[in-house]
C-alpha cells in the first residue's frame, strides 16, 4: 500500500520537474533569441557614430523617447547597450572558442598519452589555477595596447584550465571502454584511436564547456574594461559603459549603470538555462533521473 501511494508522488514530482525544465528552456531560448536579434538587427539600422551628442539631453531618465534614458553626453542608452552587448558577445565567443581549443588539445593530450606527460600537464594546470584569473588577466592585457584582441587573448589564456580538466577526465573514461581495447588490439594506431574514437567522444563535453564559458568571458571582459585595462573607453562595450557611469551613480542617476548590468545578466541567465538542459541531455544518469 505504501509503495502504491509513493509511486504517484514520484510520478507527480517527475512531471513537475519536467514541466519546470521545459518552461526554463523556453524562457531561456526566448531571451537568447531576443538578444541575438537585437545584436544582429539594430546595429545595421542605426549607426553609433550618427548619434548626435546633445548635452542638453544628458542623463535624462527613462521615457517613451529614450526607454533606457540617456548617457552623460545625451546619447540614447538603449542603442549604446545594444552596441556594447555586440562587442561583449564578440569578445566572449572568440575567447570561449580559443580557450576551448587550447583546453581540448591540452586535456586530450594529457589523457591520451598518460604517464609522465599527464602528470606534467596537470601540474601545469594546477600552477595556473593557483593564480586568480582576474590578476593573471590584468598581467596579460598590461603587455598590449587596449583593444579587443588583447582582451580575447587574456580571457582565453586564463579560462582553458577547466576545459582541459573536463576533457582529460572524459578521455581517461573513454580509454577504459572495451571498444578502445578492441581498436588497439586490431592494430589501430594511437593517432587513429584519438581521431576516430576519443575526440568524437569528448566533443559534446567540450562544446558544453565552450557555451558555458561565453557569459563567463563576458563578465571577465566587463571587469577588465571597468578597471580601465580592457577595451578603450570610446568603444561601446558593457564594461566601458558601466565604467563611465560610475560618477552618475554617485550623483543619483541609476539608469546608466543598471541597464548595461542587465544586458550582462540576461544573456548569462539565458545561456545558463539552455546549457543546463544540454547537460541533462548528454548525461545519461541525469536524464534517467528526470524520467522518474
mmCIF file of C-alpha atoms in Angstrom:
data_model
loop_
_atom_site.group_PDB
_atom_site.id
_atom_site.type_symbol
_atom_site.label_atom_id
_atom_site.label_comp_id
_atom_site.label_asym_id
_atom_site.label_seq_id
_atom_site.Cartn_x
_atom_site.Cartn_y
_atom_site.Cartn_z
ATOM 1 C CA UNK A 1 0.000 0.000 0.000
ATOM 2 C CA UNK A 2 2.816 2.401 0.900
ATOM 3 C CA UNK A 3 4.614 1.647 -2.363
ATOM 4 C CA UNK A 4 1.408 2.225 -4.328
ATOM 5 C CA UNK A 5 0.976 5.617 -2.675
ATOM 6 C CA UNK A 6 4.627 6.561 -3.195
ATOM 7 C CA UNK A 7 4.611 5.792 -6.914
ATOM 8 C CA UNK A 8 2.078 8.531 -7.826
ATOM 9 C CA UNK A 9 4.032 11.022 -5.738
ATOM 10 C CA UNK A 10 7.256 10.174 -7.613
ATOM 11 C CA UNK A 11 5.467 10.438 -10.962
ATOM 12 C CA UNK A 12 3.971 13.782 -9.932
ATOM 13 C CA UNK A 13 7.385 15.003 -8.801
ATOM 14 C CA UNK A 14 8.985 13.900 -12.064
ATOM 15 C CA UNK A 15 6.241 15.573 -14.094
ATOM 16 C CA UNK A 16 6.679 18.827 -12.167
ATOM 17 C CA UNK A 17 10.438 18.729 -12.768
ATOM 18 C CA UNK A 18 9.998 18.149 -16.478
ATOM 19 C CA UNK A 19 7.453 20.981 -16.671
ATOM 20 C CA UNK A 20 9.804 23.341 -14.845
ATOM 21 C CA UNK A 21 12.646 22.310 -17.123
ATOM 22 C CA UNK A 22 10.520 22.928 -20.226
ATOM 23 C CA UNK A 23 9.490 26.391 -19.025
ATOM 24 C CA UNK A 24 13.098 27.245 -18.177
ATOM 25 C CA UNK A 25 14.312 26.166 -21.590
ATOM 26 C CA UNK A 26 11.606 28.117 -23.410
ATOM 27 C CA UNK A 27 12.203 31.304 -21.421
ATOM 28 C CA UNK A 28 15.972 30.986 -21.890
ATOM 29 C CA UNK A 29 15.534 30.385 -25.625
ATOM 30 C CA UNK A 30 13.264 33.422 -25.939
ATOM 31 C CA UNK A 31 15.721 35.656 -24.063
ATOM 32 C CA UNK A 32 18.682 34.420 -26.091
ATOM 33 C CA UNK A 33 16.753 34.826 -29.367
ATOM 34 C CA UNK A 34 15.834 38.404 -28.444
ATOM 35 C CA UNK A 35 19.464 39.092 -27.571
ATOM 36 C CA UNK A 36 20.778 37.714 -30.861
ATOM 37 C CA UNK A 37 18.147 39.570 -32.914
ATOM 38 C CA UNK A 38 18.954 42.841 -31.161
ATOM 39 C CA UNK A 39 22.673 42.376 -31.782
ATOM 40 C CA UNK A 40 22.175 41.447 -35.456
ATOM 41 C CA UNK A 41 19.406 43.850 -36.485
ATOM 42 C CA UNK A 42 19.884 47.068 -34.525
ATOM 43 C CA UNK A 43 23.477 47.986 -35.464
ATOM 44 C CA UNK A 44 22.896 47.890 -39.265
ATOM 45 C CA UNK A 45 19.825 50.098 -38.857
ATOM 46 C CA UNK A 46 21.338 52.739 -36.558
ATOM 47 C CA UNK A 47 24.990 53.689 -36.785
ATOM 48 C CA UNK A 48 26.554 54.529 -33.446
ATOM 49 C CA UNK A 49 28.585 57.432 -34.819
ATOM 50 C CA UNK A 50 25.394 59.025 -36.144
ATOM 51 C CA UNK A 51 24.033 59.551 -32.658
ATOM 52 C CA UNK A 52 24.484 63.238 -32.125
ATOM 53 C CA UNK A 53 25.887 64.408 -28.826
ATOM 54 C CA UNK A 54 23.226 66.527 -27.151
ATOM 55 C CA UNK A 55 24.481 67.948 -23.884
ATOM 56 C CA UNK A 56 21.078 69.482 -23.231
ATOM 57 C CA UNK A 57 19.620 65.953 -23.065
ATOM 58 C CA UNK A 58 22.332 64.352 -20.963
ATOM 59 C CA UNK A 59 21.404 61.951 -18.154
ATOM 60 C CA UNK A 60 17.687 62.059 -18.823
ATOM 61 C CA UNK A 61 15.745 59.315 -17.013
ATOM 62 C CA UNK A 62 13.915 56.564 -18.940
ATOM 63 C CA UNK A 63 10.999 57.853 -21.019
ATOM 64 C CA UNK A 64 8.989 56.944 -24.131
ATOM 65 C CA UNK A 65 11.543 58.738 -26.283
ATOM 66 C CA UNK A 66 14.506 57.073 -24.564
ATOM 67 C CA UNK A 67 13.360 53.817 -22.890
ATOM 68 C CA UNK A 68 16.706 53.395 -21.117
ATOM 69 C CA UNK A 69 17.393 57.101 -20.659
ATOM 70 C CA UNK A 70 20.459 58.913 -21.965
ATOM 71 C CA UNK A 71 24.128 58.821 -21.033
ATOM 72 C CA UNK A 72 26.377 61.615 -19.816
ATOM 73 C CA UNK A 73 26.556 63.256 -23.270
ATOM 74 C CA UNK A 74 22.901 62.852 -24.230
ATOM 75 C CA UNK A 75 23.106 59.688 -26.382
ATOM 76 C CA UNK A 76 20.365 57.059 -26.280
ATOM 77 C CA UNK A 77 21.393 54.453 -23.720
ATOM 78 C CA UNK A 78 19.374 51.627 -25.318
ATOM 79 C CA UNK A 79 21.390 51.832 -28.526
ATOM 80 C CA UNK A 80 24.616 52.128 -26.562
ATOM 81 C CA UNK A 81 23.733 48.974 -24.608
ATOM 82 C CA UNK A 82 22.941 47.054 -27.796
ATOM 83 C CA UNK A 83 26.270 48.064 -29.316
ATOM 84 C CA UNK A 84 28.011 47.229 -26.055
ATOM 85 C CA UNK A 85 26.361 43.805 -25.970
ATOM 86 C CA UNK A 86 27.514 43.192 -29.539
ATOM 87 C CA UNK A 87 31.143 43.897 -28.637
ATOM 88 C CA UNK A 88 30.977 41.931 -25.378
ATOM 89 C CA UNK A 89 29.432 38.926 -27.149
ATOM 90 C CA UNK A 90 32.141 39.061 -29.803
ATOM 91 C CA UNK A 91 34.809 39.028 -27.129
ATOM 92 C CA UNK A 92 33.026 36.261 -25.198
ATOM 93 C CA UNK A 93 32.512 33.951 -28.174
ATOM 94 C CA UNK A 94 36.028 34.461 -29.553
ATOM 95 C CA UNK A 95 37.628 33.923 -26.146
ATOM 96 C CA UNK A 96 35.462 30.871 -25.391
ATOM 97 C CA UNK A 97 36.295 29.197 -28.715
ATOM 98 C CA UNK A 98 40.010 29.904 -28.319
ATOM 99 C CA UNK A 99 40.071 28.646 -24.738
ATOM 100 C CA UNK A 100 38.114 25.523 -25.714
ATOM 101 C CA UNK A 101 40.551 24.655 -28.496
ATOM 102 C CA UNK A 102 43.523 25.098 -26.145
ATOM 103 C CA UNK A 103 41.877 23.169 -23.312
ATOM 104 C CA UNK A 104 40.736 20.333 -25.593
ATOM 105 C CA UNK A 105 44.204 19.954 -27.095
ATOM 106 C CA UNK A 106 45.992 20.043 -23.734
ATOM 107 C CA UNK A 107 43.485 17.857 -21.873
ATOM 108 C CA UNK A 108 43.212 15.396 -24.751
ATOM 109 C CA UNK A 109 46.992 15.055 -24.998
ATOM 110 C CA UNK A 110 47.317 14.534 -21.250
ATOM 111 C CA UNK A 111 44.586 11.881 -21.151
ATOM 112 C CA UNK A 112 45.662 10.076 -24.317
ATOM 113 C CA UNK A 113 49.406 9.978 -23.619
ATOM 114 C CA UNK A 114 49.171 9.424 -19.868
ATOM 115 C CA UNK A 115 52.207 8.706 -17.728
ATOM 116 C CA UNK A 116 54.736 11.490 -17.293
ATOM 117 C CA UNK A 117 53.069 13.715 -19.866
ATOM 118 C CA UNK A 118 49.783 13.561 -17.962
ATOM 119 C CA UNK A 119 51.458 14.375 -14.643
ATOM 120 C CA UNK A 120 53.448 17.261 -16.107
ATOM 121 C CA UNK A 121 50.427 18.763 -17.849
ATOM 122 C CA UNK A 122 48.236 18.541 -14.750
ATOM 123 C CA UNK A 123 50.914 20.149 -12.600
ATOM 124 C CA UNK A 124 50.998 22.985 -15.147
ATOM 125 C CA UNK A 125 47.213 23.285 -14.930
ATOM 126 C CA UNK A 126 47.393 23.350 -11.131
ATOM 127 C CA UNK A 127 50.056 26.051 -11.252
ATOM 128 C CA UNK A 128 47.945 28.306 -13.481
ATOM 129 C CA UNK A 129 44.842 27.572 -11.411
ATOM 130 C CA UNK A 130 46.553 28.816 -8.247
ATOM 131 C CA UNK A 131 46.728 32.334 -9.716
ATOM 132 C CA UNK A 132 43.437 34.315 -9.655
ATOM 133 C CA UNK A 133 42.017 34.667 -13.158
ATOM 134 C CA UNK A 134 41.494 38.407 -12.912
ATOM 135 C CA UNK A 135 45.035 39.020 -11.679
ATOM 136 C CA UNK A 136 46.501 36.909 -14.488
ATOM 137 C CA UNK A 137 44.220 38.639 -16.991
ATOM 138 C CA UNK A 138 45.412 42.052 -15.831
ATOM 139 C CA UNK A 139 49.009 40.914 -16.289
ATOM 140 C CA UNK A 140 48.305 39.736 -19.853
ATOM 141 C CA UNK A 141 46.402 42.821 -21.047
ATOM 142 C CA UNK A 142 49.020 45.096 -19.488
ATOM 143 C CA UNK A 143 51.500 43.873 -22.110
ATOM 144 C CA UNK A 144 49.358 45.136 -25.016
ATOM 145 C CA UNK A 145 47.603 48.297 -26.047
ATOM 146 C CA UNK A 146 43.880 48.399 -25.153
ATOM 147 C CA UNK A 147 41.780 46.613 -27.761
ATOM 148 C CA UNK A 148 39.523 43.677 -28.495
ATOM 149 C CA UNK A 149 42.140 41.034 -29.267
ATOM 150 C CA UNK A 150 44.304 41.597 -26.168
ATOM 151 C CA UNK A 151 41.186 41.020 -24.075
ATOM 152 C CA UNK A 152 40.333 37.884 -26.097
ATOM 153 C CA UNK A 153 43.859 36.547 -25.581
ATOM 154 C CA UNK A 154 43.742 37.402 -21.883
ATOM 155 C CA UNK A 155 40.425 35.638 -21.303
ATOM 156 C CA UNK A 156 41.408 32.624 -23.413
ATOM 157 C CA UNK A 157 44.724 32.132 -21.615
ATOM 158 C CA UNK A 158 43.012 32.204 -18.207
ATOM 159 C CA UNK A 159 39.968 30.050 -18.983
ATOM 160 C CA UNK A 160 41.262 26.935 -20.769
ATOM 161 C CA UNK A 161 42.083 25.188 -17.482
ATOM 162 C CA UNK A 162 38.603 23.905 -16.657
ATOM 163 C CA UNK A 163 38.132 22.615 -20.212
ATOM 164 C CA UNK A 164 41.456 20.781 -20.017
ATOM 165 C CA UNK A 165 40.388 19.036 -16.803
ATOM 166 C CA UNK A 166 36.979 18.072 -18.239
ATOM 167 C CA UNK A 167 38.461 16.723 -21.482
ATOM 168 C CA UNK A 168 41.202 14.813 -19.674
ATOM 169 C CA UNK A 169 38.690 13.147 -17.362
ATOM 170 C CA UNK A 170 36.476 12.213 -20.312
ATOM 171 C CA UNK A 171 39.436 10.784 -22.263
ATOM 172 C CA UNK A 172 40.511 8.697 -19.272
ATOM 173 C CA UNK A 173 36.957 7.382 -19.010
ATOM 174 C CA UNK A 174 36.806 6.539 -22.711
ATOM 175 C CA UNK A 175 40.181 4.789 -22.656
ATOM 176 C CA UNK A 176 38.728 2.141 -20.322
ATOM 177 C CA UNK A 177 35.901 1.251 -22.718
ATOM 178 C CA UNK A 178 36.006 -2.177 -24.414
ATOM 179 C CA UNK A 179 35.790 -0.790 -27.949
ATOM 180 C CA UNK A 180 39.010 1.183 -27.374
ATOM 181 C CA UNK A 181 40.797 -2.026 -26.335
ATOM 182 C CA UNK A 182 39.347 -3.738 -29.388
ATOM 183 C CA UNK A 183 40.594 -0.980 -31.689
ATOM 184 C CA UNK A 184 44.088 -1.144 -30.180
ATOM 185 C CA UNK A 185 44.122 -4.951 -30.404
ATOM 186 C CA UNK A 186 43.069 -4.683 -34.045
ATOM 187 C CA UNK A 187 46.209 -2.698 -34.840
ATOM 188 C CA UNK A 188 44.812 0.829 -34.853
ATOM 189 C CA UNK A 189 47.466 3.472 -34.343
ATOM 190 C CA UNK A 190 47.313 5.902 -31.433
ATOM 191 C CA UNK A 191 46.501 8.751 -33.812
ATOM 192 C CA UNK A 192 43.602 6.784 -35.314
ATOM 193 C CA UNK A 193 42.244 5.917 -31.877
ATOM 194 C CA UNK A 194 42.370 9.562 -30.849
ATOM 195 C CA UNK A 195 40.755 10.930 -34.016
ATOM 196 C CA UNK A 196 38.147 8.202 -34.586
ATOM 197 C CA UNK A 197 37.150 7.300 -31.015
ATOM 198 C CA UNK A 198 38.414 9.668 -28.326
ATOM 199 C CA UNK A 199 37.874 13.061 -29.995
ATOM 200 C CA UNK A 200 34.232 12.434 -31.037
ATOM 201 C CA UNK A 201 33.555 11.231 -27.503
ATOM 202 C CA UNK A 202 34.815 14.417 -25.834
ATOM 203 C CA UNK A 203 33.347 16.925 -28.302
ATOM 204 C CA UNK A 204 29.915 17.185 -26.578
ATOM 205 C CA UNK A 205 31.540 17.982 -23.227
ATOM 206 C CA UNK A 206 33.982 20.411 -24.838
ATOM 207 C CA UNK A 207 31.170 22.164 -26.698
ATOM 208 C CA UNK A 208 29.157 22.479 -23.487
ATOM 209 C CA UNK A 209 32.191 23.951 -21.733
ATOM 210 C CA UNK A 210 32.558 26.476 -24.566
ATOM 211 C CA UNK A 211 28.917 27.551 -24.287
ATOM 212 C CA UNK A 212 29.170 27.986 -20.528
ATOM 213 C CA UNK A 213 32.388 29.933 -20.966
ATOM 214 C CA UNK A 214 30.789 32.656 -23.126
ATOM 215 C CA UNK A 215 28.987 34.506 -20.295
ATOM 216 C CA UNK A 216 31.994 33.979 -18.031
ATOM 217 C CA UNK A 217 34.200 35.614 -20.654
ATOM 218 C CA UNK A 218 31.727 38.492 -20.966
ATOM 219 C CA UNK A 219 31.930 39.103 -17.228
ATOM 220 C CA UNK A 220 35.723 38.927 -17.392
ATOM 221 C CA UNK A 221 35.843 41.469 -20.227
ATOM 222 C CA UNK A 222 33.462 43.748 -18.336
ATOM 223 C CA UNK A 223 35.651 43.561 -15.238
ATOM 224 C CA UNK A 224 38.806 44.405 -17.185
ATOM 225 C CA UNK A 225 37.098 47.270 -19.036
ATOM 226 C CA UNK A 226 35.631 48.566 -15.770
ATOM 227 C CA UNK A 227 39.141 48.715 -14.348
ATOM 228 C CA UNK A 228 40.291 50.629 -17.439
ATOM 229 C CA UNK A 229 42.530 47.780 -18.648
ATOM 230 C CA UNK A 230 40.305 46.191 -21.282
ATOM 231 C CA UNK A 231 38.701 47.949 -24.216
ATOM 232 C CA UNK A 232 39.255 51.654 -24.875
ATOM 233 C CA UNK A 233 36.734 53.991 -23.267
ATOM 234 C CA UNK A 234 35.461 55.143 -26.676
ATOM 235 C CA UNK A 235 34.470 51.549 -27.522
ATOM 236 C CA UNK A 236 30.876 50.800 -26.528
ATOM 237 C CA UNK A 237 31.222 47.599 -24.523
ATOM 238 C CA UNK A 238 29.158 46.797 -21.470
ATOM 239 C CA UNK A 239 32.200 47.129 -19.242
ATOM 240 C CA UNK A 240 33.134 50.567 -20.559
ATOM 241 C CA UNK A 241 29.507 51.743 -20.244
ATOM 242 C CA UNK A 242 29.453 50.786 -16.573
ATOM 243 C CA UNK A 243 32.893 52.300 -16.056
ATOM 244 C CA UNK A 244 31.876 55.675 -17.493
ATOM 245 C CA UNK A 245 28.648 55.664 -15.433
ATOM 246 C CA UNK A 246 30.325 55.488 -12.024
ATOM 247 C CA UNK A 247 30.101 59.219 -11.456
ATOM 248 C CA UNK A 248 26.450 59.283 -12.497
ATOM 249 C CA UNK A 249 25.605 56.571 -9.967
ATOM 250 C CA UNK A 250 27.150 58.582 -7.145
ATOM 251 C CA UNK A 251 25.054 61.558 -8.251
ATOM 252 C CA UNK A 252 21.827 59.528 -8.080
ATOM 253 C CA UNK A 253 21.399 58.658 -11.790
ATOM 254 C CA UNK A 254 20.931 54.877 -11.610
ATOM 255 C CA UNK A 255 19.951 54.035 -15.204
ATOM 256 C CA UNK A 256 23.404 54.387 -16.875
ATOM 257 C CA UNK A 257 24.628 51.609 -14.558
ATOM 258 C CA UNK A 258 21.521 49.434 -14.209
ATOM 259 C CA UNK A 259 20.729 48.759 -17.863
ATOM 260 C CA UNK A 260 24.258 47.784 -19.012
ATOM 261 C CA UNK A 261 24.364 45.485 -15.993
ATOM 262 C CA UNK A 262 21.076 43.882 -17.032
ATOM 263 C CA UNK A 263 22.473 43.371 -20.538
ATOM 264 C CA UNK A 264 25.192 41.256 -18.917
ATOM 265 C CA UNK A 265 22.876 39.350 -16.567
ATOM 266 C CA UNK A 266 20.093 38.448 -19.029
ATOM 267 C CA UNK A 267 22.313 36.648 -21.616
ATOM 268 C CA UNK A 268 24.102 34.909 -18.751
ATOM 269 C CA UNK A 269 20.835 33.504 -17.382
ATOM 270 C CA UNK A 270 19.635 32.541 -20.870
ATOM 271 C CA UNK A 271 22.822 30.676 -21.758
ATOM 272 C CA UNK A 272 22.931 29.003 -18.340
ATOM 273 C CA UNK A 273 19.341 27.789 -18.745
ATOM 274 C CA UNK A 274 19.955 26.277 -22.172
ATOM 275 C CA UNK A 275 23.307 24.825 -21.143
ATOM 276 C CA UNK A 276 21.683 23.169 -18.139
ATOM 277 C CA UNK A 277 19.170 21.431 -20.405
ATOM 278 C CA UNK A 278 22.001 20.387 -22.724
ATOM 279 C CA UNK A 279 23.950 18.956 -19.786
ATOM 280 C CA UNK A 280 20.938 16.897 -18.726
ATOM 281 C CA UNK A 281 20.548 15.582 -22.273
ATOM 282 C CA UNK A 282 24.140 14.413 -22.706
ATOM 283 C CA UNK A 283 24.388 12.996 -19.176
ATOM 284 C CA UNK A 284 22.595 9.614 -19.172
ATOM 285 C CA UNK A 285 22.381 9.398 -15.374
ATOM 286 C CA UNK A 286 20.834 12.855 -15.092
ATOM 287 C CA UNK A 287 18.435 12.076 -17.934
ATOM 288 C CA UNK A 288 17.271 8.882 -16.207
ATOM 289 C CA UNK A 289 16.569 10.851 -13.019
ATOM 290 C CA UNK A 290 14.364 13.248 -14.950
ATOM 291 C CA UNK A 291 12.349 10.349 -16.363
ATOM 292 C CA UNK A 292 11.110 9.372 -12.883
#
